[in-house]
Amino acid sequence: MIPIQAFSGRRHRLASQMQKGVAIIPTAPERVRNRDAHYPYRFDSYFYYLTGFAEPEAVLVIVAGVDKDVSKSILFCREKNIEYEIWNGFRYGPEAAREAFEFDETYPIAKLDEMLPRLLADQPAVFCALGDDTAWDARVIGWVNHVRQQSRSGTTAPAEIRDIRLLLDEMRLFKGPEELQVMRRAAEISGGAHRRAMQNTRPGMSEYEVEAELMHEFRRHGAQAPAYTSIVAGGANACVLHYVDNNARLKAGELLLIDAGCELDGYAADITRTFPVNGKFNPAQRDLYELVLSAQAAAINAVRPGNTWDAPHNAALQVLAQGFIDLGLCHGSVDEVIQSEDYKRFYMHRTGHWLGLDVHDVGEYKRNGKWRPLQPGMTLTVEPGCYVRPADNVPRHFWNIGTRIEDDVAVTETGCEVLTGTAPKTVAEIEELMRDRKKSKSWTKTIG
Ligand code: GLY
Ligand code: MN
Ligand code: MN
């Protein structure tokens, strides 16, 4: 669990970057799935990053520059209501929320429209995320207009509306030790889930049965949800990059690609492993798998301060292009294969993305048109792959083999820390685990 002081510390840091003005950050709305049934609730990542408050119907307001370095954090949230709590469970209510989450002031959410114009009066700027939700945008502009209408009484309205994401994205990009601790645990649970999937996969099972094993491992260790829809793709399905049907039968002789990670206390893990349904790679599968594994090793080796964002991708590409030539998938020199982008017939995505509260986390990849340097505290995925669809000019023994290997890494002072090392990855590790699978059970150690 992240200590509450970490959240108030972030609010203070944000306020000092704002200098003067008012930030308005709502959490995510609840969404109806059908009639009375809702989707599982997930808070807004920006709101949660600054509050640690997980209830819906809440808005954070930060008034920066109240007096020199002094700022004020105000939470609007649902009131206590015994009737609702009998049906739907506990809610803090403003008073308990102020104490538990260290806000300066708290009010019922119903007071928002009344109080916002007052808070915005005589402030130079509003900081918010315009463009995310048109109804919310209209509400913010309504509050500003309300202040403007009082100009004859000498009140001035904010002259500027600024995008708060520019400040928050940069803060979120650099993970503190308390965030890395949660991400390590999310990665450990997710690695255990991949291990469990390998141990429980047999020819004849359905992809969804393996998905159930992943879910079992996530939930039994307290992860609240999958961080994204799990991809459990056997055989040719592995060549569909965003395959999520997960309803085909698994056959001996096929590979199974699983891209799945849990969300723990808001933070995502994102792991892909690929292994043989019957526990043994055939020669063609092994050739492609070993190639992707070498590409990933080269990419991970390139994750270090001083290198730029594109270094891991370029390192992976060099290895893949050479491998595609050696295996008869591409022709010419490595430079030609990369220059002509011929490799994209088999590797059409990039090698990673930022990772954090969102699985594709916030943060700029380029600055002034240039890939930005990697720095300690950044967390990213490293996920090369190879997807071979049937085609006349492709050796037949590679057809329908899809392979991806994805790990999560944190940039350190000297290189990087691999967070997802608990998920077996080498051919020897995978085959050994699957050979022993009748004997062994679940792997992740239980906490608490
Ligand atoms: N699981 C999403 C991704 O790998 O980007
Ligand atoms: Mn990923
Ligand atoms: Mn993934």
Tab-separated table of N, CA, C and O and ligand atoms in Angstrom, residues 228 259-260 270-272 353 359 383 404 406, ligand 3:
chain	number	residue	atom	x	y	z
A	228	TYR	N	-5.733	-5.292	-18.244
A	228	TYR	CA	-6.288	-5.162	-19.600
A	228	TYR	C	-6.844	-6.527	-19.946
A	228	TYR	O	-6.575	-7.510	-19.224
A	259	ASP	N	-0.751	-12.878	-23.270
A	259	ASP	CA	-0.378	-11.510	-22.877
A	259	ASP	C	-1.346	-11.118	-21.776
A	259	ASP	O	-2.527	-10.858	-22.042
A	260	ALA	N	-0.872	-11.131	-20.528
A	260	ALA	CA	-1.780	-10.895	-19.400
A	260	ALA	C	-1.003	-10.349	-18.214
A	260	ALA	O	0.123	-10.771	-17.947
A	270	ASP	N	2.354	-6.073	-17.210
A	270	ASP	CA	2.059	-6.372	-18.614
A	270	ASP	C	3.105	-7.382	-19.099
A	270	ASP	O	4.241	-7.002	-19.377
A	271	ILE	N	2.706	-8.651	-19.121
A	271	ILE	CA	3.668	-9.727	-19.430
A	271	ILE	C	3.155	-10.564	-20.593
A	271	ILE	O	1.963	-10.891	-20.639
A	272	THR	N	4.046	-10.922	-21.497
A	272	THR	CA	3.697	-11.919	-22.512
A	272	THR	C	4.685	-13.073	-22.436
A	272	THR	O	5.891	-12.860	-22.320
A	353	HIS	N	6.379	0.368	-24.311
A	353	HIS	CA	5.624	1.575	-23.957
A	353	HIS	C	5.846	1.842	-22.481
A	353	HIS	O	6.256	0.953	-21.725
A	359	VAL	N	-1.834	0.866	-18.365
A	359	VAL	CA	-0.927	-0.117	-18.970
A	359	VAL	C	-0.110	0.541	-20.089
A	359	VAL	O	1.093	0.296	-20.200
A	383	GLU	N	9.068	-5.715	-25.447
A	383	GLU	CA	8.188	-6.766	-25.955
A	383	GLU	C	8.310	-7.024	-27.456
A	383	GLU	O	7.364	-6.825	-28.212
A	404	ARG	N	5.626	-13.726	-28.875
A	404	ARG	CA	6.024	-12.439	-28.275
A	404	ARG	C	6.542	-12.753	-26.884
A	404	ARG	O	6.034	-13.657	-26.216
A	406	GLU	N	7.411	-10.516	-23.424
A	406	GLU	CA	7.265	-9.160	-22.882
A	406	GLU	C	7.586	-9.137	-21.400
A	406	GLU	O	7.006	-9.889	-20.615
B	3	MN	MN	1.213	-6.941	-23.205
